[in-house]
């Protein structure tokens, strides 16, 4: 697992190509069917349409009931969950994981971005166990290149520096949802797909 800076890790899940092809088909089918809705940003506890800030379309997969019919997406969600169960052991001295969120399927059409933000800057309004870990897994075509753009830009916590991660198929980025500022740069010509889950945790002193 590569760790480009504090609070960030980049790895792959090594899922079979057939499963990834099928999941991408399912995702495109959901997009075409009109099941996905514009992503929102919360400000001061009020949910605002984030036209300027955020151009993706999203679908909460468990809640929407699509796992009944979209088994490949469900299997990828399960693989991410299995990954976290291993990780839980490693992070135990620092974090006590409590629960996960639903999986969010997100599509960035060409030109869509998500401006710099921290996912959980204020504890999520929970009693110490807001979202602490974000996992973002990319479902894109297997020939995604620099020219396709759409990197996830992760800012270093204590300097102006940043690292860009291209949203290549099967790449999993794990980062601190309560600390790491990041932004999504717009993909140039293709739809950019990601499956995201968050884990809530208490942080030990
Ligand atoms: O798709 C990505 O690379 C990250 C998306 C993101 O930052 C978010 O949904 O909060
Ligand atoms: Fe984010």
PDB file of C-alpha atoms and ligand atoms in Angstrom:
ATOM      1  CA  UNK A   1       0.000   0.000   0.000  1.00  0.00           C
ATOM      2  CA  UNK A   2       1.476   3.355  -1.051  1.00  0.00           C
ATOM      3  CA  UNK A   3       1.152   6.244   1.395  1.00  0.00           C
ATOM      4  CA  UNK A   4       1.792   9.512  -0.466  1.00  0.00           C
ATOM      5  CA  UNK A   5       1.191  11.658   2.619  1.00  0.00           C
ATOM      6  CA  UNK A   6      -0.184  11.530   6.125  1.00  0.00           C
ATOM      7  CA  UNK A   7      -3.752  10.292   6.322  1.00  0.00           C
ATOM      8  CA  UNK A   8      -3.827   8.896   2.779  1.00  0.00           C
ATOM      9  CA  UNK A   9      -3.212   5.430   1.316  1.00  0.00           C
ATOM     10  CA  UNK A  10      -3.547   4.225  -2.272  1.00  0.00           C
ATOM     11  CA  UNK A  11      -3.892   0.566  -3.193  1.00  0.00           C
ATOM     12  CA  UNK A  12      -5.711  -1.791  -5.569  1.00  0.00           C
ATOM     13  CA  UNK A  13      -8.287  -4.474  -4.774  1.00  0.00           C
ATOM     14  CA  UNK A  14      -7.300  -6.731  -7.714  1.00  0.00           C
ATOM     15  CA  UNK A  15     -10.881  -7.533  -8.627  1.00  0.00           C
ATOM     16  CA  UNK A  16     -11.484  -9.686 -11.758  1.00  0.00           C
ATOM     17  CA  UNK A  17     -11.878  -7.798 -15.063  1.00  0.00           C
ATOM     18  CA  UNK A  18     -15.193  -9.558 -15.765  1.00  0.00           C
ATOM     19  CA  UNK A  19     -16.670  -8.248 -12.494  1.00  0.00           C
ATOM     20  CA  UNK A  20     -15.401  -4.722 -13.152  1.00  0.00           C
ATOM     21  CA  UNK A  21     -16.770  -4.743 -16.716  1.00  0.00           C
ATOM     22  CA  UNK A  22     -20.139  -5.885 -15.431  1.00  0.00           C
ATOM     23  CA  UNK A  23     -20.161  -3.266 -12.634  1.00  0.00           C
ATOM     24  CA  UNK A  24     -19.389  -0.488 -15.124  1.00  0.00           C
ATOM     25  CA  UNK A  25     -22.247  -1.737 -17.306  1.00  0.00           C
ATOM     26  CA  UNK A  26     -24.585  -1.665 -14.305  1.00  0.00           C
ATOM     27  CA  UNK A  27     -23.431   1.849 -13.420  1.00  0.00           C
ATOM     28  CA  UNK A  28     -23.968   3.190 -16.950  1.00  0.00           C
ATOM     29  CA  UNK A  29     -27.372   1.549 -17.053  1.00  0.00           C
ATOM     30  CA  UNK A  30     -28.348   3.310 -13.784  1.00  0.00           C
ATOM     31  CA  UNK A  31     -27.119   6.614 -15.202  1.00  0.00           C
ATOM     32  CA  UNK A  32     -29.110   6.233 -18.414  1.00  0.00           C
ATOM     33  CA  UNK A  33     -32.240   5.164 -16.535  1.00  0.00           C
ATOM     34  CA  UNK A  34     -32.302   8.500 -14.688  1.00  0.00           C
ATOM     35  CA  UNK A  35     -31.911   6.846 -11.259  1.00  0.00           C
ATOM     36  CA  UNK A  36     -29.024   9.128 -10.238  1.00  0.00           C
ATOM     37  CA  UNK A  37     -29.532  12.600  -8.796  1.00  0.00           C
ATOM     38  CA  UNK A  38     -27.285  15.637  -8.420  1.00  0.00           C
ATOM     39  CA  UNK A  39     -24.854  15.538  -5.486  1.00  0.00           C
ATOM     40  CA  UNK A  40     -25.591  17.968  -2.650  1.00  0.00           C
ATOM     41  CA  UNK A  41     -23.346  19.860  -0.267  1.00  0.00           C
ATOM     42  CA  UNK A  42     -24.390  20.576   3.289  1.00  0.00           C
ATOM     43  CA  UNK A  43     -23.748  24.048   4.736  1.00  0.00           C
ATOM     44  CA  UNK A  44     -24.621  24.927   8.319  1.00  0.00           C
ATOM     45  CA  UNK A  45     -26.753  21.832   8.501  1.00  0.00           C
ATOM     46  CA  UNK A  46     -28.816  22.889   5.472  1.00  0.00           C
ATOM     47  CA  UNK A  47     -28.633  20.825   2.325  1.00  0.00           C
ATOM     48  CA  UNK A  48     -27.912  23.033  -0.689  1.00  0.00           C
ATOM     49  CA  UNK A  49     -27.816  22.133  -4.357  1.00  0.00           C
ATOM     50  CA  UNK A  50     -24.097  22.301  -5.127  1.00  0.00           C
ATOM     51  CA  UNK A  51     -24.115  23.406  -8.753  1.00  0.00           C
ATOM     52  CA  UNK A  52     -20.882  25.450  -8.466  1.00  0.00           C
ATOM     53  CA  UNK A  53     -19.198  23.287  -5.910  1.00  0.00           C
ATOM     54  CA  UNK A  54     -20.067  19.825  -7.059  1.00  0.00           C
ATOM     55  CA  UNK A  55     -21.080  18.492 -10.493  1.00  0.00           C
ATOM     56  CA  UNK A  56     -21.488  14.789  -9.889  1.00  0.00           C
ATOM     57  CA  UNK A  57     -24.633  12.659  -9.908  1.00  0.00           C
ATOM     58  CA  UNK A  58     -25.039  10.094  -7.150  1.00  0.00           C
ATOM     59  CA  UNK A  59     -27.054   7.082  -6.044  1.00  0.00           C
ATOM     60  CA  UNK A  60     -27.061   5.498  -2.558  1.00  0.00           C
ATOM     61  CA  UNK A  61     -27.000   1.865  -3.549  1.00  0.00           C
ATOM     62  CA  UNK A  62     -28.380  -0.034  -0.577  1.00  0.00           C
ATOM     63  CA  UNK A  63     -31.083   2.511   0.180  1.00  0.00           C
ATOM     64  CA  UNK A  64     -32.252   2.615  -3.439  1.00  0.00           C
ATOM     65  CA  UNK A  65     -32.712  -1.160  -3.519  1.00  0.00           C
ATOM     66  CA  UNK A  66     -30.599  -1.692  -6.637  1.00  0.00           C
ATOM     67  CA  UNK A  67     -28.462  -4.403  -5.010  1.00  0.00           C
ATOM     68  CA  UNK A  68     -31.317  -6.839  -5.737  1.00  0.00           C
ATOM     69  CA  UNK A  69     -30.669  -6.418  -9.446  1.00  0.00           C
ATOM     70  CA  UNK A  70     -27.109  -5.045  -9.659  1.00  0.00           C
ATOM     71  CA  UNK A  71     -25.038  -7.820  -8.112  1.00  0.00           C
ATOM     72  CA  UNK A  72     -21.656  -6.685  -9.460  1.00  0.00           C
ATOM     73  CA  UNK A  73     -21.875  -3.333  -7.718  1.00  0.00           C
ATOM     74  CA  UNK A  74     -22.889  -5.163  -4.538  1.00  0.00           C
ATOM     75  CA  UNK A  75     -19.864  -7.476  -4.797  1.00  0.00           C
ATOM     76  CA  UNK A  76     -17.509  -4.513  -5.110  1.00  0.00           C
ATOM     77  CA  UNK A  77     -19.095  -2.919  -2.055  1.00  0.00           C
ATOM     78  CA  UNK A  78     -18.510  -6.208  -0.185  1.00  0.00           C
ATOM     79  CA  UNK A  79     -14.857  -6.268  -1.307  1.00  0.00           C
ATOM     80  CA  UNK A  80     -14.371  -2.750   0.076  1.00  0.00           C
ATOM     81  CA  UNK A  81     -15.987  -3.826   3.330  1.00  0.00           C
ATOM     82  CA  UNK A  82     -13.664  -6.844   3.582  1.00  0.00           C
ATOM     83  CA  UNK A  83     -10.709  -4.520   3.035  1.00  0.00           C
ATOM     84  CA  UNK A  84     -11.825  -2.328   5.928  1.00  0.00           C
ATOM     85  CA  UNK A  85     -12.232  -5.349   8.206  1.00  0.00           C
ATOM     86  CA  UNK A  86      -8.503  -6.047   7.738  1.00  0.00           C
ATOM     87  CA  UNK A  87      -7.672  -2.372   8.103  1.00  0.00           C
ATOM     88  CA  UNK A  88      -9.674  -2.161  11.336  1.00  0.00           C
ATOM     89  CA  UNK A  89      -7.057  -4.321  12.992  1.00  0.00           C
ATOM     90  CA  UNK A  90      -4.222  -2.019  11.901  1.00  0.00           C
ATOM     91  CA  UNK A  91      -5.913   1.214  12.902  1.00  0.00           C
ATOM     92  CA  UNK A  92      -7.201  -0.152  16.216  1.00  0.00           C
ATOM     93  CA  UNK A  93      -4.664   1.707  18.405  1.00  0.00           C
ATOM     94  CA  UNK A  94      -5.925   4.999  16.950  1.00  0.00           C
ATOM     95  CA  UNK A  95      -9.486   4.491  15.769  1.00  0.00           C
ATOM     96  CA  UNK A  96     -12.410   2.423  17.004  1.00  0.00           C
ATOM     97  CA  UNK A  97     -14.647   1.906  13.988  1.00  0.00           C
ATOM     98  CA  UNK A  98     -18.361   1.930  14.759  1.00  0.00           C
ATOM     99  CA  UNK A  99     -20.431   1.734  11.580  1.00  0.00           C
ATOM    100  CA  UNK A 100     -20.268   2.298   7.864  1.00  0.00           C
ATOM    101  CA  UNK A 101     -22.415   4.401   5.606  1.00  0.00           C
ATOM    102  CA  UNK A 102     -24.292   3.171   2.589  1.00  0.00           C
ATOM    103  CA  UNK A 103     -22.237   2.992  -0.626  1.00  0.00           C
ATOM    104  CA  UNK A 104     -22.492   6.040  -2.855  1.00  0.00           C
ATOM    105  CA  UNK A 105     -22.131   5.522  -6.585  1.00  0.00           C
ATOM    106  CA  UNK A 106     -20.940   8.790  -8.160  1.00  0.00           C
ATOM    107  CA  UNK A 107     -20.675   9.787 -11.800  1.00  0.00           C
ATOM    108  CA  UNK A 108     -18.787  12.879 -12.964  1.00  0.00           C
ATOM    109  CA  UNK A 109     -19.721  13.654 -16.552  1.00  0.00           C
ATOM    110  CA  UNK A 110     -17.016  15.373 -18.664  1.00  0.00           C
ATOM    111  CA  UNK A 111     -16.301  18.822 -17.210  1.00  0.00           C
ATOM    112  CA  UNK A 112     -17.843  18.091 -13.777  1.00  0.00           C
ATOM    113  CA  UNK A 113     -15.733  18.686 -10.669  1.00  0.00           C
ATOM    114  CA  UNK A 114     -15.944  18.774  -6.885  1.00  0.00           C
ATOM    115  CA  UNK A 115     -14.232  21.801  -5.316  1.00  0.00           C
ATOM    116  CA  UNK A 116     -11.752  21.454  -2.453  1.00  0.00           C
ATOM    117  CA  UNK A 117     -13.407  20.187   0.730  1.00  0.00           C
ATOM    118  CA  UNK A 118     -13.089  17.996   3.808  1.00  0.00           C
ATOM    119  CA  UNK A 119     -15.848  15.357   3.950  1.00  0.00           C
ATOM    120  CA  UNK A 120     -16.452  15.654   7.688  1.00  0.00           C
ATOM    121  CA  UNK A 121     -15.007  18.939   8.968  1.00  0.00           C
ATOM    122  CA  UNK A 122     -17.335  19.235  11.979  1.00  0.00           C
ATOM    123  CA  UNK A 123     -17.870  15.767  13.422  1.00  0.00           C
ATOM    124  CA  UNK A 124     -20.993  15.145  11.308  1.00  0.00           C
ATOM    125  CA  UNK A 125     -22.995  16.376  14.288  1.00  0.00           C
ATOM    126  CA  UNK A 126     -22.408  13.029  16.010  1.00  0.00           C
ATOM    127  CA  UNK A 127     -21.198  12.256  19.486  1.00  0.00           C
ATOM    128  CA  UNK A 128     -17.510  11.732  18.623  1.00  0.00           C
ATOM    129  CA  UNK A 129     -17.998   9.021  16.027  1.00  0.00           C
ATOM    130  CA  UNK A 130     -18.530  10.990  12.844  1.00  0.00           C
ATOM    131  CA  UNK A 131     -17.018   9.800   9.577  1.00  0.00           C
ATOM    132  CA  UNK A 132     -13.254   9.291   9.933  1.00  0.00           C
ATOM    133  CA  UNK A 133     -12.311   7.144   6.963  1.00  0.00           C
ATOM    134  CA  UNK A 134     -13.319   7.575   3.322  1.00  0.00           C
ATOM    135  CA  UNK A 135     -12.798   4.807   0.768  1.00  0.00           C
ATOM    136  CA  UNK A 136     -13.065   5.722  -2.895  1.00  0.00           C
ATOM    137  CA  UNK A 137     -12.889   2.917  -5.456  1.00  0.00           C
ATOM    138  CA  UNK A 138     -12.742   3.631  -9.198  1.00  0.00           C
ATOM    139  CA  UNK A 139     -14.783   1.747 -11.755  1.00  0.00           C
ATOM    140  CA  UNK A 140     -13.533   3.378 -14.930  1.00  0.00           C
ATOM    141  CA  UNK A 141     -12.599   1.909 -18.311  1.00  0.00           C
ATOM    142  CA  UNK A 142      -9.283   0.083 -18.070  1.00  0.00           C
ATOM    143  CA  UNK A 143      -7.534   2.447 -20.505  1.00  0.00           C
ATOM    144  CA  UNK A 144      -7.975   5.683 -18.518  1.00  0.00           C
ATOM    145  CA  UNK A 145      -4.920   7.911 -19.150  1.00  0.00           C
ATOM    146  CA  UNK A 146      -3.461  11.259 -18.045  1.00  0.00           C
ATOM    147  CA  UNK A 147      -5.291  12.797 -21.015  1.00  0.00           C
ATOM    148  CA  UNK A 148      -8.637  11.741 -19.545  1.00  0.00           C
ATOM    149  CA  UNK A 149      -7.792  13.834 -16.445  1.00  0.00           C
ATOM    150  CA  UNK A 150     -10.266  13.642 -13.530  1.00  0.00           C
ATOM    151  CA  UNK A 151      -7.639  13.115 -10.821  1.00  0.00           C
ATOM    152  CA  UNK A 152      -8.449  13.128  -7.136  1.00  0.00           C
ATOM    153  CA  UNK A 153      -6.212  15.869  -5.689  1.00  0.00           C
ATOM    154  CA  UNK A 154      -5.274  15.250  -2.055  1.00  0.00           C
ATOM    155  CA  UNK A 155      -3.779  18.178  -0.173  1.00  0.00           C
ATOM    156  CA  UNK A 156      -0.946  17.756   2.305  1.00  0.00           C
ATOM    157  CA  UNK A 157      -2.161  18.699   5.764  1.00  0.00           C
ATOM    158  CA  UNK A 158       0.768  20.907   6.721  1.00  0.00           C
ATOM    159  CA  UNK A 159       2.008  22.444   3.473  1.00  0.00           C
ATOM    160  CA  UNK A 160       0.780  23.733   0.122  1.00  0.00           C
ATOM    161  CA  UNK A 161       1.709  20.469  -1.537  1.00  0.00           C
ATOM    162  CA  UNK A 162      -0.668  17.916  -2.983  1.00  0.00           C
ATOM    163  CA  UNK A 163      -0.752  14.510  -4.665  1.00  0.00           C
ATOM    164  CA  UNK A 164      -2.920  13.661  -7.659  1.00  0.00           C
ATOM    165  CA  UNK A 165      -4.336  10.151  -8.069  1.00  0.00           C
ATOM    166  CA  UNK A 166      -5.779   9.268 -11.483  1.00  0.00           C
ATOM    167  CA  UNK A 167      -9.115   7.446 -11.179  1.00  0.00           C
ATOM    168  CA  UNK A 168      -7.818   4.281 -12.781  1.00  0.00           C
ATOM    169  CA  UNK A 169      -9.902   1.121 -12.670  1.00  0.00           C
ATOM    170  CA  UNK A 170      -9.523  -0.941  -9.465  1.00  0.00           C
ATOM    171  CA  UNK A 171      -7.598   1.784  -7.595  1.00  0.00           C
ATOM    172  CA  UNK A 172      -8.773   2.290  -4.001  1.00  0.00           C
ATOM    173  CA  UNK A 173      -7.932   5.514  -2.183  1.00  0.00           C
ATOM    174  CA  UNK A 174      -8.341   5.537   1.590  1.00  0.00           C
ATOM    175  CA  UNK A 175      -8.082   8.786   3.514  1.00  0.00           C
ATOM    176  CA  UNK A 176      -9.069  10.524   6.734  1.00  0.00           C
ATOM    177  CA  UNK A 177     -12.552  11.897   6.129  1.00  0.00           C
ATOM    178  CA  UNK A 178     -12.217  14.263   9.087  1.00  0.00           C
ATOM    179  CA  UNK A 179      -8.890  15.805   8.050  1.00  0.00           C
ATOM    180  CA  UNK A 180      -7.749  15.453   4.482  1.00  0.00           C
ATOM    181  CA  UNK A 181      -8.778  18.257   2.118  1.00  0.00           C
ATOM    182  CA  UNK A 182      -9.261  17.037  -1.433  1.00  0.00           C
ATOM    183  CA  UNK A 183     -10.912  17.933  -4.708  1.00  0.00           C
ATOM    184  CA  UNK A 184     -12.004  16.163  -7.862  1.00  0.00           C
ATOM    185  CA  UNK A 185     -10.571  17.605 -11.069  1.00  0.00           C
ATOM    186  CA  UNK A 186     -12.902  17.399 -14.052  1.00  0.00           C
ATOM    187  CA  UNK A 187     -12.593  14.446 -16.419  1.00  0.00           C
ATOM    188  CA  UNK A 188     -12.039  15.631 -19.982  1.00  0.00           C
ATOM    189  CA  UNK A 189     -14.134  13.444 -22.267  1.00  0.00           C
ATOM    190  CA  UNK A 190     -15.341  10.378 -20.412  1.00  0.00           C
ATOM    191  CA  UNK A 191     -17.654   9.726 -17.504  1.00  0.00           C
ATOM    192  CA  UNK A 192     -15.697   9.275 -14.302  1.00  0.00           C
ATOM    193  CA  UNK A 193     -17.070   6.618 -11.937  1.00  0.00           C
ATOM    194  CA  UNK A 194     -16.408   6.039  -8.239  1.00  0.00           C
ATOM    195  CA  UNK A 195     -17.918   3.914  -5.490  1.00  0.00           C
ATOM    196  CA  UNK A 196     -17.478   5.537  -2.073  1.00  0.00           C
ATOM    197  CA  UNK A 197     -18.128   4.387   1.483  1.00  0.00           C
ATOM    198  CA  UNK A 198     -17.325   6.076   4.750  1.00  0.00           C
ATOM    199  CA  UNK A 199     -16.627   4.544   8.158  1.00  0.00           C
ATOM    200  CA  UNK A 200     -17.437   6.239  11.418  1.00  0.00           C
ATOM    201  CA  UNK A 201     -15.047   5.902  14.349  1.00  0.00           C
ATOM    202  CA  UNK A 202     -14.075   7.233  17.741  1.00  0.00           C
ATOM    203  CA  UNK A 203     -10.516   8.485  17.908  1.00  0.00           C
ATOM    204  CA  UNK A 204      -8.525   7.432  20.997  1.00  0.00           C
ATOM    205  CA  UNK A 205      -6.783  10.277  22.832  1.00  0.00           C
TER     206      UNK A 205
HETATM  207  O1  LIG B   1     -14.492  10.616  -6.508  1.00  0.00           O
HETATM  208  C1  LIG B   1     -13.537  10.996  -5.830  1.00  0.00           C
HETATM  209  O2  LIG B   1     -12.360  10.808  -6.186  1.00  0.00           O
HETATM  210  C2  LIG B   1     -13.794  11.710  -4.511  1.00  0.00           C
HETATM  211  C3  LIG B   1     -15.215  12.168  -4.337  1.00  0.00           C
HETATM  212  C4  LIG B   1     -15.409  13.034  -3.104  1.00  0.00           C
HETATM  213  O3  LIG B   1     -14.536  13.744  -2.691  1.00  0.00           O
HETATM  214  C5  LIG B   1     -16.691  12.982  -2.348  1.00  0.00           C
HETATM  215  O4  LIG B   1     -17.673  12.406  -2.844  1.00  0.00           O
HETATM  216  O5  LIG B   1     -16.731  13.523  -1.230  1.00  0.00           O
HETATM  217 FE1  LIG B   2     -14.880  14.184  -0.636  1.00  0.00          FE
END
